[in-house]
Short mmCIF file of C-alpha atoms in Angstrom, two decimals:
data_model
loop_
_atom_site.label_atom_id
_atom_site.label_comp_id
_atom_site.label_asym_id
_atom_site.label_seq_id
_atom_site.Cartn_x
_atom_site.Cartn_y
_atom_site.Cartn_z
CA UNK A 1118 -15.01 13.78 2.59
CA UNK A 1119 -16.48 10.30 2.17
CA UNK A 1120 -13.28 8.78 0.81
CA UNK A 1121 -11.39 9.93 3.92
CA UNK A 1122 -14.17 8.65 6.19
CA UNK A 1123 -13.99 5.27 4.39
CA UNK A 1124 -10.21 5.17 4.87
CA UNK A 1125 -10.59 5.93 8.59
CA UNK A 1126 -13.20 3.18 9.09
CA UNK A 1127 -10.82 0.84 7.30
CA UNK A 1128 -8.05 1.72 9.80
CA UNK A 1129 -10.43 1.02 12.71
CA UNK A 1130 -11.32 -2.34 11.11
CA UNK A 1131 -7.61 -3.14 10.83
CA UNK A 1132 -7.10 -2.45 14.55
CA UNK A 1133 -9.96 -4.81 15.47
CA UNK A 1134 -8.50 -7.40 13.10
CA UNK A 1135 -5.09 -7.15 14.80
CA UNK A 1136 -6.86 -7.69 18.15
CA UNK A 1137 -8.48 -10.90 16.76
CA UNK A 1138 -11.95 -9.26 17.06
CA UNK A 1139 -13.09 -10.41 13.65
CA UNK A 1140 -16.82 -9.64 14.00
CA UNK A 1141 -16.04 -6.00 14.79
CA UNK A 1142 -13.50 -5.91 11.96
CA UNK A 1143 -16.12 -7.12 9.46
CA UNK A 1144 -18.60 -4.52 10.72
CA UNK A 1145 -16.16 -1.62 10.17
CA UNK A 1146 -14.95 -2.94 6.81
CA UNK A 1147 -18.59 -3.03 5.66
CA UNK A 1148 -19.16 0.57 6.84
CA UNK A 1149 -15.95 1.53 5.00
CA UNK A 1150 -17.26 -0.23 1.87
CA UNK A 1151 -20.52 1.79 1.97
CA UNK A 1152 -18.65 5.13 2.18
CA UNK A 1153 -16.20 4.03 -0.53
CA UNK A 1154 -19.06 3.23 -2.90
CA UNK A 1155 -20.80 6.53 -2.14
CA UNK A 1156 -17.53 8.32 -2.87
CA UNK A 1157 -17.11 6.29 -6.08
CA UNK A 1158 -13.51 5.63 -5.09
CA UNK A 1159 -12.48 2.42 -6.86
CA UNK A 1160 -9.10 2.18 -5.15
CA UNK A 1161 -10.74 2.51 -1.74
CA UNK A 1162 -13.32 -0.19 -2.62
CA UNK A 1163 -10.52 -2.47 -3.81
CA UNK A 1164 -8.51 -1.81 -0.63
CA UNK A 1165 -11.57 -2.64 1.50
CA UNK A 1166 -12.06 -5.93 -0.33
CA UNK A 1167 -8.35 -6.60 0.23
CA UNK A 1168 -8.72 -5.85 3.95
CA UNK A 1169 -11.70 -8.20 4.21
CA UNK A 1170 -9.64 -10.88 2.45
CA UNK A 1171 -6.85 -10.42 4.99
CA UNK A 1172 -9.37 -10.58 7.86
CA UNK A 1173 -10.92 -13.82 6.60
CA UNK A 1174 -7.45 -15.27 6.01
CA UNK A 1175 -6.41 -14.45 9.59
CA UNK A 1176 -9.59 -16.05 10.97
CA UNK A 1177 -9.05 -19.22 8.90
CA UNK A 1178 -12.00 -18.66 6.52
CA UNK A 1179 -9.96 -19.17 3.35
CA UNK A 1180 -12.84 -19.55 0.87
CA UNK A 1181 -14.26 -16.13 1.78
CA UNK A 1182 -10.75 -14.74 1.77
CA UNK A 1183 -10.30 -15.87 -1.86
CA UNK A 1184 -13.64 -14.28 -2.88
CA UNK A 1185 -12.65 -10.91 -1.42
CA UNK A 1186 -9.12 -11.00 -2.80
CA UNK A 1187 -10.57 -11.82 -6.26
CA UNK A 1188 -13.01 -8.88 -6.01
CA UNK A 1189 -10.08 -6.65 -5.06
CA UNK A 1190 -8.01 -8.06 -7.95
CA UNK A 1191 -10.72 -7.35 -10.54
CA UNK A 1192 -10.92 -3.68 -9.52
CA UNK A 1193 -7.14 -3.27 -9.48
CA UNK A 1194 -7.09 -4.73 -13.01
CA UNK A 1195 -9.49 -1.93 -14.03
CA UNK A 1196 -7.37 0.76 -12.41
CA UNK A 1197 -4.13 -0.79 -13.68
CA UNK A 1198 -2.51 -0.98 -10.23
CA UNK A 1199 0.02 -3.74 -10.95
CA UNK A 1200 1.64 -3.73 -7.52
CA UNK A 1201 -1.72 -4.49 -5.87
CA UNK A 1202 -2.59 -7.02 -8.61
CA UNK A 1203 0.59 -8.92 -7.81
CA UNK A 1204 -0.18 -8.80 -4.07
CA UNK A 1205 -3.75 -10.09 -4.65
CA UNK A 1206 -2.49 -13.00 -6.76
CA UNK A 1207 0.06 -13.82 -4.05
CA UNK A 1208 -2.55 -13.96 -1.29
CA UNK A 1209 -5.00 -15.91 -3.47
CA UNK A 1210 -2.22 -18.45 -4.06
CA UNK A 1211 -1.55 -18.63 -0.32
CA UNK A 1212 -5.25 -19.36 0.37
CA UNK A 1213 -5.31 -22.01 -2.35
CA UNK A 1214 -2.24 -23.65 -0.79
CA UNK A 1215 -3.90 -23.87 2.62
CA UNK A 1216 -7.08 -25.26 0.99
CA UNK A 1217 -4.96 -27.91 -0.74
CA UNK A 1218 -5.58 -26.54 -4.25
CA UNK A 1219 -1.89 -26.75 -5.08
CA UNK A 1220 -2.20 -26.49 -8.88
CA UNK A 1221 -4.32 -23.34 -8.65
CA UNK A 1222 -1.92 -21.99 -6.04
CA UNK A 1223 1.10 -22.40 -8.33
CA UNK A 1224 -0.85 -20.72 -11.15
CA UNK A 1225 -1.72 -17.73 -8.95
CA UNK A 1226 1.86 -17.37 -7.72
CA UNK A 1227 3.17 -17.53 -11.32
CA UNK A 1228 0.78 -14.67 -12.17
CA UNK A 1229 2.11 -12.73 -9.18
CA UNK A 1230 5.66 -13.38 -10.34
CA UNK A 1231 4.98 -12.32 -13.93
CA UNK A 1232 3.37 -9.02 -12.91
CA UNK A 1233 5.94 -8.20 -10.23
CA UNK A 1234 8.82 -8.91 -12.63
CA UNK A 1235 7.25 -6.54 -15.18
CA UNK A 1236 7.29 -3.70 -12.63
CA UNK A 1237 10.52 -4.90 -10.92
CA UNK A 1238 8.78 -5.24 -7.54
CA UNK A 1239 11.30 -7.41 -5.69
CA UNK A 1240 9.18 -7.53 -2.52
CA UNK A 1241 6.30 -9.33 -4.27
CA UNK A 1242 8.79 -11.49 -6.23
CA UNK A 1243 10.41 -12.79 -3.04
CA UNK A 1244 7.04 -13.37 -1.33
CA UNK A 1245 5.65 -15.23 -4.36
CA UNK A 1246 8.79 -17.39 -4.60
CA UNK A 1247 8.39 -18.22 -0.90
CA UNK A 1248 4.74 -19.22 -1.40
CA UNK A 1249 5.69 -21.42 -4.36
CA UNK A 1250 8.29 -23.11 -2.16
CA UNK A 1251 5.62 -23.78 0.50
CA UNK A 1252 3.39 -25.37 -2.16
CA UNK A 1253 6.18 -27.60 -3.50
CA UNK A 1254 7.10 -28.59 0.06
CA UNK A 1255 3.43 -29.45 0.73
CA UNK A 1256 3.50 -31.99 -2.14
CA UNK A 1257 6.98 -33.15 -1.02
CA UNK A 1258 8.67 -31.84 -4.17
CA UNK A 1259 11.63 -30.65 -2.13
CA UNK A 1260 13.97 -30.00 -5.06
CA UNK A 1261 11.55 -27.49 -6.62
CA UNK A 1262 11.02 -25.93 -3.18
CA UNK A 1263 14.78 -25.50 -2.77
CA UNK A 1264 15.08 -24.10 -6.31
CA UNK A 1265 12.59 -21.33 -5.50
CA UNK A 1266 14.16 -20.63 -2.11
CA UNK A 1267 17.55 -20.24 -3.80
CA UNK A 1268 16.05 -17.79 -6.31
CA UNK A 1269 14.60 -15.86 -3.36
CA UNK A 1270 17.95 -15.99 -1.55
CA UNK A 1271 19.72 -14.61 -4.64
CA UNK A 1272 17.46 -11.51 -4.63
CA UNK A 1273 18.10 -10.86 -0.92
CA UNK A 1274 21.86 -11.24 -1.51
CA UNK A 1275 21.74 -8.74 -4.39
CA UNK A 1276 19.84 -6.33 -2.11
CA UNK A 1277 22.30 -6.99 0.77
CA UNK A 1278 19.23 -7.73 2.94
CA UNK A 1279 20.70 -9.67 5.86
CA UNK A 1280 17.32 -10.31 7.56
CA UNK A 1281 15.92 -11.68 4.31
CA UNK A 1282 18.99 -13.88 3.81
CA UNK A 1283 18.65 -15.26 7.35
CA UNK A 1284 14.93 -16.00 6.92
CA UNK A 1285 15.65 -17.99 3.72
CA UNK A 1286 18.44 -19.87 5.50
CA UNK A 1287 15.86 -21.05 8.08
CA UNK A 1288 13.45 -22.05 5.29
CA UNK A 1289 16.15 -24.05 3.51
CA UNK A 1290 17.14 -25.58 6.86
CA UNK A 1291 13.55 -26.77 7.34
CA UNK A 1292 13.45 -28.37 3.87
CA UNK A 1293 16.82 -30.05 4.45
CA UNK A 1294 15.52 -31.45 7.75
CA UNK A 1295 12.38 -32.77 6.00
CA UNK A 1296 14.67 -34.53 3.51
CA UNK A 1297 16.57 -36.09 6.42
CA UNK A 1298 19.73 -34.09 5.63
CA UNK A 1299 20.24 -33.07 9.26
CA UNK A 1300 23.83 -31.82 9.04
CA UNK A 1301 23.01 -29.52 6.12
CA UNK A 1302 19.92 -28.31 8.00
CA UNK A 1303 22.02 -27.50 11.09
CA UNK A 1304 24.51 -25.56 8.98
CA UNK A 1305 21.73 -23.36 7.55
CA UNK A 1306 20.14 -22.73 10.96
CA UNK A 1307 23.53 -21.93 12.51
CA UNK A 1308 24.26 -19.49 9.66
CA UNK A 1309 20.87 -17.78 10.17
CA UNK A 1310 20.84 -17.38 13.96
CA UNK A 1311 23.74 -14.85 14.41
CA UNK A 1312 22.20 -12.62 11.69
CA UNK A 1313 18.75 -12.81 13.33
CA UNK A 1314 20.23 -11.96 16.74
CA UNK A 1315 22.00 -8.90 15.29
CA UNK A 1316 18.81 -7.69 13.60
CA UNK A 1317 16.66 -8.50 16.69
CA UNK A 1318 14.27 -10.50 14.54
CA UNK A 1319 12.62 -12.27 17.47
CA UNK A 1320 9.84 -13.97 15.47
CA UNK A 1321 12.28 -15.71 13.15
CA UNK A 1322 14.59 -16.52 16.06
CA UNK A 1323 11.65 -18.25 17.75
CA UNK A 1324 10.94 -20.23 14.56
CA UNK A 1325 14.61 -21.15 14.08
CA UNK A 1326 15.14 -22.39 17.64
CA UNK A 1327 11.75 -24.18 17.63
CA UNK A 1328 12.73 -26.05 14.43
CA UNK A 1329 16.20 -26.78 15.80
CA UNK A 1330 14.62 -28.28 18.91
CA UNK A 1331 12.52 -30.61 16.74
CA UNK A 1332 15.57 -31.48 14.65
CA UNK A 1333 17.61 -32.53 17.71
CA UNK A 1334 14.61 -34.40 19.07
CA UNK A 1335 14.36 -36.48 15.87
CA UNK A 1336 17.98 -37.45 16.42
CA UNK A 1337 17.32 -38.42 20.06
CA UNK A 1338 19.54 -35.55 21.31
CA UNK A 1339 17.16 -34.41 24.05
CA UNK A 1340 19.49 -32.13 26.01
CA UNK A 1341 20.14 -30.03 22.90
CA UNK A 1342 16.43 -30.17 22.04
CA UNK A 1343 15.57 -28.76 25.50
CA UNK A 1344 18.19 -25.98 25.22
CA UNK A 1345 16.83 -24.88 21.84
CA UNK A 1346 13.24 -25.08 23.04
CA UNK A 1347 14.20 -22.80 25.96
CA UNK A 1348 15.81 -20.36 23.50
CA UNK A 1349 12.62 -20.36 21.39
CA UNK A 1350 10.62 -19.49 24.54
CA UNK A 1351 13.10 -16.75 25.50
CA UNK A 1352 12.78 -14.97 22.13
CA UNK A 1353 9.02 -15.31 21.71
CA UNK A 1354 8.59 -13.70 25.15
CA UNK A 1355 10.29 -10.60 23.73
CA UNK A 1356 7.51 -10.25 21.13
CA UNK A 1357 4.71 -10.27 23.72
CA UNK A 1358 2.55 -12.62 21.57
CA UNK A 1359 0.64 -14.46 24.31
CA UNK A 1360 -0.65 -17.28 22.08
CA UNK A 1361 2.84 -18.16 20.88
CA UNK A 1362 4.30 -17.85 24.37
CA UNK A 1363 1.69 -20.35 25.61
CA UNK A 1364 2.59 -22.64 22.68
CA UNK A 1365 6.32 -22.30 23.46
CA UNK A 1366 5.78 -23.34 27.10
CA UNK A 1367 3.77 -26.34 25.86
CA UNK A 1368 6.48 -27.27 23.34
CA UNK A 1369 9.14 -27.11 26.08
CA UNK A 1370 6.95 -29.29 28.33
CA UNK A 1371 6.56 -31.86 25.53
CA UNK A 1372 10.34 -31.87 24.98
CA UNK A 1373 10.90 -32.51 28.70
CA UNK A 1374 8.37 -35.38 28.53
CA UNK A 1375 10.27 -37.01 25.68
CA UNK A 1376 13.42 -36.66 27.79
CA UNK A 1377 11.52 -38.40 30.67
CA UNK A 1378 11.77 -35.31 32.91
CA UNK A 1379 8.18 -35.20 34.23
CA UNK A 1380 8.71 -32.54 36.92
CA UNK A 1381 10.00 -29.91 34.49
CA UNK A 1382 7.36 -30.97 31.99
CA UNK A 1383 4.62 -30.39 34.58
CA UNK A 1384 6.00 -26.92 35.48
CA UNK A 1385 5.85 -25.84 31.83
CA UNK A 1386 2.41 -27.36 31.23
CA UNK A 1387 1.14 -25.25 34.15
CA UNK A 1388 2.72 -22.10 32.67
CA UNK A 1389 1.11 -22.84 29.30
CA UNK A 1390 -2.28 -23.34 30.95
CA UNK A 1391 -2.06 -20.14 33.02
CA UNK A 1392 -1.39 -18.03 29.92
CA UNK A 1393 -4.05 -19.82 27.89
CA UNK A 1394 -6.61 -19.36 30.65
CA UNK A 1395 -5.81 -15.65 31.08
CA UNK A 1396 -6.19 -14.89 27.36
CA UNK A 1397 -9.04 -17.33 26.56
CA UNK A 1398 -6.91 -19.57 24.35
CA UNK A 1399 -9.22 -22.55 24.82
CA UNK A 1400 -7.64 -25.09 22.48
CA UNK A 1401 -4.12 -24.37 23.74
CA UNK A 1402 -5.44 -24.59 27.31
CA UNK A 1403 -6.98 -27.99 26.55
CA UNK A 1404 -3.60 -29.29 25.33
CA UNK A 1405 -1.97 -28.07 28.56
CA UNK A 1406 -4.72 -29.77 30.64
CA UNK A 1407 -4.09 -33.05 28.82
CA UNK A 1408 -0.38 -32.72 29.59
CA UNK A 1409 -1.01 -31.97 33.30
CA UNK A 1410 -3.56 -34.78 33.54
CA UNK A 1411 -1.18 -37.30 31.92
CA UNK A 1412 1.73 -36.43 34.23
CA UNK A 1413 -0.35 -36.40 37.44
CA UNK A 1414 -1.95 -39.71 36.42
CA UNK A 1415 1.50 -41.28 35.98
CA UNK A 1416 2.38 -39.97 39.48
CA UNK A 1417 -0.63 -41.79 40.98
CA UNK A 1418 -2.60 -38.58 41.66
CA UNK A 1419 -5.74 -39.90 39.97
CA UNK A 1420 -8.29 -37.45 41.45
CA UNK A 1421 -6.14 -34.49 40.42
CA UNK A 1422 -5.64 -36.03 36.97
CA UNK A 1423 -9.43 -36.48 36.52
CA UNK A 1424 -10.03 -32.82 37.43
CA UNK A 1425 -7.52 -31.57 34.85
CA UNK A 1426 -8.63 -33.97 32.12
CA UNK A 1427 -12.30 -32.97 32.55
CA UNK A 1428 -11.25 -29.32 32.43
CA UNK A 1429 -9.42 -30.09 29.16
CA UNK A 1430 -12.48 -31.84 27.70
CA UNK A 1431 -14.65 -28.80 28.53
CA UNK A 1432 -12.21 -26.43 26.79
CA UNK A 1433 -11.74 -28.52 23.64
CA UNK A 1434 -13.65 -27.37 20.51
CA UNK A 1435 -16.14 -30.10 19.43
CA UNK A 1436 -14.39 -30.77 16.09
CA UNK A 1437 -10.97 -31.46 17.66
CA UNK A 1438 -11.46 -35.23 17.55
CA UNK A 1439 -7.84 -36.23 18.14
CA UNK A 1440 -7.55 -34.10 21.28
CA UNK A 1441 -10.94 -35.34 22.58
CA UNK A 1442 -9.93 -38.93 21.82
CA UNK A 1443 -6.67 -38.60 23.77
CA UNK A 1444 -8.35 -36.87 26.74
CA UNK A 1445 -11.05 -39.55 27.00
CA UNK A 1446 -8.48 -42.32 26.75
CA UNK A 1447 -6.65 -40.88 29.76
CA UNK A 1448 -9.95 -40.23 31.59
CA UNK A 1449 -11.00 -43.87 31.14
CA UNK A 1450 -7.64 -44.98 32.55
CA UNK A 1451 -7.90 -42.54 35.50
CA UNK A 1452 -11.48 -43.52 36.43
CA UNK A 1453 -10.55 -47.20 36.28
CA UNK A 1454 -7.62 -46.63 38.67
CA UNK A 1455 -10.06 -44.77 40.95
CA UNK A 1456 -12.45 -47.77 40.81
CA UNK A 1457 -15.12 -45.55 39.21
CA UNK A 1458 -16.05 -48.12 36.57
CA UNK A 1459 -19.24 -46.37 35.44
CA UNK A 1460 -17.36 -43.22 34.38
CA UNK A 1461 -14.46 -45.34 33.09
CA UNK A 1462 -16.90 -47.13 30.74
CA UNK A 1463 -18.53 -43.84 29.67
CA UNK A 1464 -15.12 -42.35 28.86
CA UNK A 1465 -14.13 -45.52 27.00
CA UNK A 1466 -17.29 -45.24 24.85
CA UNK A 1467 -16.42 -41.60 24.05
CA UNK A 1468 -12.85 -42.64 23.29
CA UNK A 1469 -14.16 -45.20 20.78
CA UNK A 1470 -16.54 -42.65 19.21
CA UNK A 1471 -13.81 -40.05 18.80
CA UNK A 1472 -11.39 -42.70 17.49
CA UNK A 1473 -13.94 -43.57 14.79
CA UNK A 1474 -14.37 -39.86 13.99
CA UNK A 1475 -10.59 -39.47 13.70
CA UNK A 1476 -10.37 -42.50 11.39
CA UNK A 1477 -13.18 -41.14 9.19
CA UNK A 1478 -11.63 -37.69 9.09
CA UNK A 1479 -8.22 -39.14 8.20
CA UNK A 1480 -9.75 -41.16 5.34
CA UNK A 1481 -11.42 -38.03 3.95
CA UNK A 1482 -8.20 -36.03 4.35
CA UNK A 1483 -6.18 -38.78 2.67
CA UNK A 1484 -8.61 -38.90 -0.26
CA UNK A 1485 -8.58 -35.09 -0.49
CA UNK A 1486 -4.77 -35.05 -0.40
CA UNK A 1487 -4.56 -37.67 -3.17
CA UNK A 1488 -7.10 -35.73 -5.26
CA UNK A 1489 -5.22 -32.47 -4.71
CA UNK A 1490 -1.91 -34.17 -5.56
CA UNK A 1491 -3.37 -35.57 -8.79
CA UNK A 1492 -4.83 -32.18 -9.68
CA UNK A 1493 -1.46 -30.56 -8.97
CA UNK A 1494 0.41 -33.07 -11.14
CA UNK A 1495 -2.08 -32.58 -13.99
CA UNK A 1496 -1.74 -28.79 -13.75
CA UNK A 1497 2.04 -29.09 -13.69
CA UNK A 1498 1.94 -31.37 -16.76
CA UNK A 1499 -0.25 -28.84 -18.61
CA UNK A 1500 2.03 -25.97 -17.58
CA UNK A 1501 5.08 -27.93 -18.76
CA UNK A 1502 3.36 -28.78 -22.06
CA UNK A 1503 2.51 -25.10 -22.50
CA UNK A 1504 6.09 -24.08 -21.68
CA UNK A 1505 7.48 -26.74 -24.06
CA UNK A 1506 5.14 -25.48 -26.80
CA UNK A 1507 6.24 -21.88 -26.18
CA UNK A 1508 9.90 -22.94 -26.30
CA UNK A 1509 9.30 -24.95 -29.51
CA UNK A 1510 7.55 -21.97 -31.14
CA UNK A 1511 10.36 -19.68 -30.02
CA UNK A 1512 13.00 -22.07 -31.43
CA UNK A 1513 11.00 -22.37 -34.66
CA UNK A 1514 10.86 -18.56 -34.95
CA UNK A 1515 14.60 -18.34 -34.27
CA UNK A 1516 15.18 -21.02 -36.98
CA UNK A 1517 13.00 -19.09 -39.44
CA UNK A 1518 14.85 -15.85 -38.69
CA UNK A 1519 18.20 -17.63 -39.20
CA UNK A 1520 16.99 -19.01 -42.53
CA UNK A 1521 15.80 -15.57 -43.68
CA UNK A 1522 19.11 -14.07 -42.59
CA UNK A 1523 21.16 -16.76 -44.38
CA UNK A 1524 19.10 -16.43 -47.58
CA UNK A 1525 19.45 -12.65 -47.41
CA UNK A 1526 23.21 -12.94 -46.95
CA UNK A 1527 23.45 -15.42 -49.86
CA UNK A 1528 21.38 -13.10 -52.06
CA UNK A 1529 23.59 -10.17 -51.09
CA UNK A 1530 26.71 -12.19 -51.96
CA UNK A 1531 25.29 -13.11 -55.40
CA UNK A 1532 24.35 -9.46 -56.00
CA UNK A 1533 27.90 -8.35 -55.12
CA UNK A 1534 29.41 -10.96 -57.48
CA UNK A 1535 27.19 -9.82 -60.38
CA UNK A 1536 27.89 -6.19 -59.56
CA UNK A 1537 31.63 -6.84 -59.67
CA UNK A 1538 31.32 -8.72 -63.01
CA UNK A 1539 29.11 -5.98 -64.49
CA UNK A 1540 31.58 -3.35 -63.29
#
């Protein structure tokens, strides 16, 4: 039974994907694809393409993710599977958002919405509305983002889905905070948290408390920021996600630093590093090393600081220019305090090189952002023109129908008059 064998290989690939073992996942998806083709099972082939798309998305390879989702979409179009078509469009839109292709992303999400509304698939509708909100938030069109979130909220309210309602409250809270409407943001977060606690939705509780911590921090309310950062750590621990636990410890350490509490900051940097080191989270470990090195340097423990900063430099991926810049800046300072001027100069040269790389990268990103923004605005203008044309044609048709109806009624009235006279 080749179709069943293909399905089983696909399940194995999914398990490797969930374990972040992407090379093994690709291998098993490809084996699954071979069996699916031998079986001539179009749905299985489409599902395998979809799985590959999800794998590439999870690994951050969004261009390949789009290619596989599009291959999956084309087959589902042939088989007429509208639910899967809507899901493919939604994920394609999500990839396009991350790539900065906002206009294409909106177009894909609109396709997902249209199909899912035809088949009354409220799950895809809510997910597509959420993605559209992310896109509008990315281009700082907060009113449109809120409009879509409210449409999403309305569906969850009609379904009496308390977890869904709470998740949208946190999304709206984030947008309100971005707009600087802090009191409104707090109200939404405070409305969401009791619901999330009741439903034991630990992931969203982590996100809510994390965002609340940042919100209080922006207002200079560091005690409240620390309390919320601790709550975020408490709930993410319940999920067992090591990467996010390491990030939560780091976030708490950073919050303590902003509150000028170096001892507690150092304790949490160490915890973040220990987890990162145990689970080979190199980039997160490098951030923790920078934190430890900065604190120990400020305490006058220059040799210890140099050890940690060098460890951080070794862990940092070569394209993380900002992190490498900051580490080398601190290293230069530490070597100078240790009267090791040769290494201080070498670190200063690296600092300058990475600073130039950061500046170049920021220029490219700024140009890309402006290009993407312009492309988005052009697409939106074309979509609006198309909508206006559709509305105008619809109004014209309604006007024509009214005219035909009025002429018909007038003709009927004349006929009745003549009939009466003739009678």
